[in-house]
Amino acid sequence: MSTTTELQLLMFAQIGIDIIIIVVFIFVIRRLRYANKGKSFDKTVKMLESLFTDADKIAQQFKVQLEEKHHLIKRLNEQLDKRVGSLNGLLQRADALLSSHAQQAADAECDPLSLNSQERQIIALAGEGCDLEKIAKRLSIPKEEVKLVLDLKQKLSQIGKEEGLS
């Protein structure tokens, strides 16, 4: 059951209790017309006073519960809005990364030995004397990826030297 439905049920319950109290009050008033005056009248009045006091307490408790539910719903709604916003941001970043990787895959398919821009940046930064951690941090990529690119570059250059000597 949703919290809105629960709130509606609580409001209907409070209205129902109020109607029952009014009916009981009317019934007691009619009985008082025919009742003997004196002690029984005083007892009835005291009973009605306690009944109305209890009814008032119950109504106040319902009011407090309704306010708590309302505040809870507001807070949950705000949290949900924040989460939806962050999820939308993540979704946009994922879409951007997906299209970027799709483009890189298409580029690699055309010429498997050509370097993409990120690999060129890694090699350029390594040529400037940056270490693995600095390159990974600057380009916001994993250290292992930087190491892989530099190792492959080194192996390819060794292969090229060996083929040039043969």
PDB file of C-alpha atoms in Angstrom:
ATOM      1  CA  MET A   1       0.000   0.000   0.000  1.00  0.00           C
ATOM      2  CA  SER A   2       1.353   3.428  -0.836  1.00  0.00           C
ATOM      3  CA  THR A   3       1.784   6.125   1.765  1.00  0.00           C
ATOM      4  CA  THR A   4      -0.817   8.291   0.039  1.00  0.00           C
ATOM      5  CA  THR A   5      -3.351   5.491   0.392  1.00  0.00           C
ATOM      6  CA  GLU A   6      -2.385   5.067   4.042  1.00  0.00           C
ATOM      7  CA  LEU A   7      -2.882   8.787   4.642  1.00  0.00           C
ATOM      8  CA  GLN A   8      -6.284   8.660   2.997  1.00  0.00           C
ATOM      9  CA  LEU A   9      -7.281   5.686   5.149  1.00  0.00           C
ATOM     10  CA  LEU A  10      -6.156   7.513   8.294  1.00  0.00           C
ATOM     11  CA  MET A  11      -8.175  10.583   7.318  1.00  0.00           C
ATOM     12  CA  PHE A  12     -11.277   8.476   6.642  1.00  0.00           C
ATOM     13  CA  ALA A  13     -10.775   6.696   9.963  1.00  0.00           C
ATOM     14  CA  GLN A  14     -10.581  10.033  11.777  1.00  0.00           C
ATOM     15  CA  ILE A  15     -13.726  11.280  10.017  1.00  0.00           C
ATOM     16  CA  GLY A  16     -15.485   8.007  10.890  1.00  0.00           C
ATOM     17  CA  ILE A  17     -14.516   8.317  14.559  1.00  0.00           C
ATOM     18  CA  ASP A  18     -15.767  11.911  14.624  1.00  0.00           C
ATOM     19  CA  ILE A  19     -19.107  10.835  13.124  1.00  0.00           C
ATOM     20  CA  ILE A  20     -19.442   8.026  15.680  1.00  0.00           C
ATOM     21  CA  ILE A  21     -18.713  10.481  18.510  1.00  0.00           C
ATOM     22  CA  ILE A  22     -21.392  12.860  17.204  1.00  0.00           C
ATOM     23  CA  VAL A  23     -23.931  10.025  16.958  1.00  0.00           C
ATOM     24  CA  VAL A  24     -23.102   8.880  20.505  1.00  0.00           C
ATOM     25  CA  PHE A  25     -23.384  12.468  21.730  1.00  0.00           C
ATOM     26  CA  ILE A  26     -26.830  12.874  20.124  1.00  0.00           C
ATOM     27  CA  PHE A  27     -27.925   9.528  21.548  1.00  0.00           C
ATOM     28  CA  VAL A  28     -26.751  10.487  25.047  1.00  0.00           C
ATOM     29  CA  ILE A  29     -28.450  13.899  24.841  1.00  0.00           C
ATOM     30  CA  ARG A  30     -31.762  12.237  23.921  1.00  0.00           C
ATOM     31  CA  ARG A  31     -31.356   9.797  26.789  1.00  0.00           C
ATOM     32  CA  LEU A  32     -30.667  12.668  29.147  1.00  0.00           C
ATOM     33  CA  ARG A  33     -34.014  14.235  28.315  1.00  0.00           C
ATOM     34  CA  TYR A  34     -35.770  11.225  29.711  1.00  0.00           C
ATOM     35  CA  ALA A  35     -33.326  10.448  32.508  1.00  0.00           C
ATOM     36  CA  ASN A  36     -33.894  11.400  36.097  1.00  0.00           C
ATOM     37  CA  LYS A  37     -32.197  14.532  37.185  1.00  0.00           C
ATOM     38  CA  GLY A  38     -29.622  14.443  39.937  1.00  0.00           C
ATOM     39  CA  LYS A  39     -26.925  11.857  40.409  1.00  0.00           C
ATOM     40  CA  SER A  40     -27.509  10.005  37.168  1.00  0.00           C
ATOM     41  CA  PHE A  41     -27.311  13.303  35.270  1.00  0.00           C
ATOM     42  CA  ASP A  42     -23.984  14.166  36.929  1.00  0.00           C
ATOM     43  CA  LYS A  43     -22.628  10.699  36.174  1.00  0.00           C
ATOM     44  CA  THR A  44     -23.673  11.028  32.565  1.00  0.00           C
ATOM     45  CA  VAL A  45     -22.071  14.467  32.269  1.00  0.00           C
ATOM     46  CA  LYS A  46     -18.807  13.174  33.757  1.00  0.00           C
ATOM     47  CA  MET A  47     -18.914  10.186  31.434  1.00  0.00           C
ATOM     48  CA  LEU A  48     -19.459  12.496  28.460  1.00  0.00           C
ATOM     49  CA  GLU A  49     -16.604  14.749  29.559  1.00  0.00           C
ATOM     50  CA  SER A  50     -14.221  11.798  29.753  1.00  0.00           C
ATOM     51  CA  LEU A  51     -15.529  10.537  26.406  1.00  0.00           C
ATOM     52  CA  PHE A  52     -14.888  13.911  24.762  1.00  0.00           C
ATOM     53  CA  THR A  53     -11.461  14.163  26.385  1.00  0.00           C
ATOM     54  CA  ASP A  54     -10.525  10.739  25.025  1.00  0.00           C
ATOM     55  CA  ALA A  55     -11.921  11.625  21.599  1.00  0.00           C
ATOM     56  CA  ASP A  56      -9.864  14.822  21.589  1.00  0.00           C
ATOM     57  CA  LYS A  57      -6.698  12.907  22.513  1.00  0.00           C
ATOM     58  CA  ILE A  58      -7.318  10.406  19.725  1.00  0.00           C
ATOM     59  CA  ALA A  59      -7.932  13.210  17.233  1.00  0.00           C
ATOM     60  CA  GLN A  60      -4.660  14.881  18.275  1.00  0.00           C
ATOM     61  CA  GLN A  61      -2.777  11.600  17.876  1.00  0.00           C
ATOM     62  CA  PHE A  62      -4.214  11.162  14.375  1.00  0.00           C
ATOM     63  CA  LYS A  63      -3.201  14.712  13.533  1.00  0.00           C
ATOM     64  CA  VAL A  64       0.366  14.097  14.715  1.00  0.00           C
ATOM     65  CA  GLN A  65       0.544  10.835  12.756  1.00  0.00           C
ATOM     66  CA  LEU A  66      -0.754  12.535   9.616  1.00  0.00           C
ATOM     67  CA  GLU A  67       1.843  15.302   9.938  1.00  0.00           C
ATOM     68  CA  GLU A  68       4.625  12.741  10.452  1.00  0.00           C
ATOM     69  CA  LYS A  69       3.492  10.807   7.379  1.00  0.00           C
ATOM     70  CA  HIS A  70       3.361  14.024   5.361  1.00  0.00           C
ATOM     71  CA  HIS A  71       6.916  14.998   6.387  1.00  0.00           C
ATOM     72  CA  LEU A  72       8.130  11.473   5.680  1.00  0.00           C
ATOM     73  CA  ILE A  73       6.603  11.566   2.203  1.00  0.00           C
ATOM     74  CA  LYS A  74       8.230  14.938   1.506  1.00  0.00           C
ATOM     75  CA  ARG A  75      11.646  13.702   2.628  1.00  0.00           C
ATOM     76  CA  LEU A  76      11.356  10.494   0.598  1.00  0.00           C
ATOM     77  CA  ASN A  77      10.259  12.488  -2.429  1.00  0.00           C
ATOM     78  CA  GLU A  78      13.292  14.783  -2.119  1.00  0.00           C
ATOM     79  CA  GLN A  79      15.632  11.798  -1.790  1.00  0.00           C
ATOM     80  CA  LEU A  80      14.016  10.191  -4.805  1.00  0.00           C
ATOM     81  CA  ASP A  81      14.449  13.378  -6.851  1.00  0.00           C
ATOM     82  CA  LYS A  82      18.154  13.482  -5.929  1.00  0.00           C
ATOM     83  CA  ARG A  83      18.615   9.841  -6.885  1.00  0.00           C
ATOM     84  CA  VAL A  84      16.789  10.283 -10.185  1.00  0.00           C
ATOM     85  CA  GLY A  85      19.001  13.281 -10.961  1.00  0.00           C
ATOM     86  CA  SER A  86      22.193  11.391 -10.197  1.00  0.00           C
ATOM     87  CA  LEU A  87      20.986   8.375 -12.196  1.00  0.00           C
ATOM     88  CA  ASN A  88      20.237  10.636 -15.165  1.00  0.00           C
ATOM     89  CA  GLY A  89      23.763  12.050 -14.904  1.00  0.00           C
ATOM     90  CA  LEU A  90      25.239   8.553 -14.808  1.00  0.00           C
ATOM     91  CA  LEU A  91      23.115   7.535 -17.771  1.00  0.00           C
ATOM     92  CA  GLN A  92      24.326  10.512 -19.804  1.00  0.00           C
ATOM     93  CA  ARG A  93      27.951   9.723 -18.958  1.00  0.00           C
ATOM     94  CA  ALA A  94      27.413   6.075 -19.878  1.00  0.00           C
ATOM     95  CA  ASP A  95      25.881   7.087 -23.215  1.00  0.00           C
ATOM     96  CA  ALA A  96      28.823   9.393 -23.908  1.00  0.00           C
ATOM     97  CA  LEU A  97      31.325   6.658 -23.050  1.00  0.00           C
ATOM     98  CA  LEU A  98      29.435   4.138 -25.144  1.00  0.00           C
ATOM     99  CA  SER A  99      29.457   6.375 -28.201  1.00  0.00           C
ATOM    100  CA  SER A 100      33.145   7.170 -27.592  1.00  0.00           C
ATOM    101  CA  HIS A 101      34.032   3.485 -27.397  1.00  0.00           C
ATOM    102  CA  ALA A 102      31.932   2.741 -30.468  1.00  0.00           C
ATOM    103  CA  GLN A 103      33.857   5.420 -32.368  1.00  0.00           C
ATOM    104  CA  GLN A 104      37.183   4.044 -31.132  1.00  0.00           C
ATOM    105  CA  ALA A 105      36.158   0.530 -32.164  1.00  0.00           C
ATOM    106  CA  ALA A 106      35.217   1.779 -35.622  1.00  0.00           C
ATOM    107  CA  ASP A 107      38.562   3.601 -35.919  1.00  0.00           C
ATOM    108  CA  ALA A 108      40.469   0.514 -34.781  1.00  0.00           C
ATOM    109  CA  GLU A 109      38.561  -1.626 -37.268  1.00  0.00           C
ATOM    110  CA  CYS A 110      39.719   0.555 -40.168  1.00  0.00           C
ATOM    111  CA  ASP A 111      43.405   0.454 -39.187  1.00  0.00           C
ATOM    112  CA  PRO A 112      44.218  -1.878 -36.303  1.00  0.00           C
ATOM    113  CA  LEU A 113      47.767  -0.509 -35.896  1.00  0.00           C
ATOM    114  CA  SER A 114      46.769   3.159 -35.701  1.00  0.00           C
ATOM    115  CA  LEU A 115      46.746   4.862 -32.313  1.00  0.00           C
ATOM    116  CA  ASN A 116      43.712   6.600 -30.914  1.00  0.00           C
ATOM    117  CA  SER A 117      44.016  10.035 -29.319  1.00  0.00           C
ATOM    118  CA  GLN A 118      44.194   8.667 -25.785  1.00  0.00           C
ATOM    119  CA  GLU A 119      47.022   6.300 -26.673  1.00  0.00           C
ATOM    120  CA  ARG A 120      48.872   9.185 -28.344  1.00  0.00           C
ATOM    121  CA  GLN A 121      48.436  11.269 -25.189  1.00  0.00           C
ATOM    122  CA  ILE A 122      49.794   8.418 -23.046  1.00  0.00           C
ATOM    123  CA  ILE A 123      52.875   8.075 -25.249  1.00  0.00           C
ATOM    124  CA  ALA A 124      53.402  11.847 -25.357  1.00  0.00           C
ATOM    125  CA  LEU A 125      53.180  12.178 -21.569  1.00  0.00           C
ATOM    126  CA  ALA A 126      55.561   9.243 -21.132  1.00  0.00           C
ATOM    127  CA  GLY A 127      57.950  10.974 -23.524  1.00  0.00           C
ATOM    128  CA  GLU A 128      57.783  14.069 -21.307  1.00  0.00           C
ATOM    129  CA  GLY A 129      58.951  11.919 -18.392  1.00  0.00           C
ATOM    130  CA  CYS A 130      55.653  11.417 -16.539  1.00  0.00           C
ATOM    131  CA  ASP A 131      55.316   8.200 -14.553  1.00  0.00           C
ATOM    132  CA  LEU A 132      52.373   5.751 -14.728  1.00  0.00           C
ATOM    133  CA  GLU A 133      50.442   7.259 -11.829  1.00  0.00           C
ATOM    134  CA  LYS A 134      50.769  10.825 -13.097  1.00  0.00           C
ATOM    135  CA  ILE A 135      49.605   9.840 -16.602  1.00  0.00           C
ATOM    136  CA  ALA A 136      46.675   7.809 -15.244  1.00  0.00           C
ATOM    137  CA  LYS A 137      45.616  10.648 -12.976  1.00  0.00           C
ATOM    138  CA  ARG A 138      45.936  13.327 -15.663  1.00  0.00           C
ATOM    139  CA  LEU A 139      43.952  11.338 -18.247  1.00  0.00           C
ATOM    140  CA  SER A 140      41.519   9.840 -15.691  1.00  0.00           C
ATOM    141  CA  ILE A 141      42.130   6.286 -16.791  1.00  0.00           C
ATOM    142  CA  PRO A 142      43.268   3.154 -14.917  1.00  0.00           C
ATOM    143  CA  LYS A 143      47.000   2.750 -14.277  1.00  0.00           C
ATOM    144  CA  GLU A 144      46.894  -0.721 -15.824  1.00  0.00           C
ATOM    145  CA  GLU A 145      45.698   0.711 -19.137  1.00  0.00           C
ATOM    146  CA  VAL A 146      48.600   3.183 -19.191  1.00  0.00           C
ATOM    147  CA  LYS A 147      51.035   0.356 -18.422  1.00  0.00           C
ATOM    148  CA  LEU A 148      49.545  -1.785 -21.185  1.00  0.00           C
ATOM    149  CA  VAL A 149      49.880   0.975 -23.806  1.00  0.00           C
ATOM    150  CA  LEU A 150      53.483   1.736 -22.812  1.00  0.00           C
ATOM    151  CA  ASP A 151      54.423  -1.964 -22.761  1.00  0.00           C
ATOM    152  CA  LEU A 152      52.884  -2.467 -26.205  1.00  0.00           C
ATOM    153  CA  LYS A 153      54.737   0.575 -27.541  1.00  0.00           C
ATOM    154  CA  GLN A 154      57.997  -0.790 -26.182  1.00  0.00           C
ATOM    155  CA  LYS A 155      57.387  -4.256 -27.680  1.00  0.00           C
ATOM    156  CA  LEU A 156      56.398  -2.783 -31.054  1.00  0.00           C
ATOM    157  CA  SER A 157      59.492  -0.614 -31.124  1.00  0.00           C
ATOM    158  CA  GLN A 158      61.671  -3.662 -30.285  1.00  0.00           C
ATOM    159  CA  ILE A 159      60.004  -5.660 -33.060  1.00  0.00           C
ATOM    160  CA  GLY A 160      60.552  -2.769 -35.453  1.00  0.00           C
ATOM    161  CA  LYS A 161      64.249  -2.590 -34.526  1.00  0.00           C
ATOM    162  CA  GLU A 162      64.665  -6.352 -34.950  1.00  0.00           C
ATOM    163  CA  GLU A 163      62.995  -6.281 -38.357  1.00  0.00           C
ATOM    164  CA  GLY A 164      65.133  -3.322 -39.378  1.00  0.00           C
ATOM    165  CA  LEU A 165      68.304  -5.219 -38.434  1.00  0.00           C
ATOM    166  CA  SER A 166      67.331  -8.430 -40.222  1.00  0.00           C
TER     167      SER A 166
END
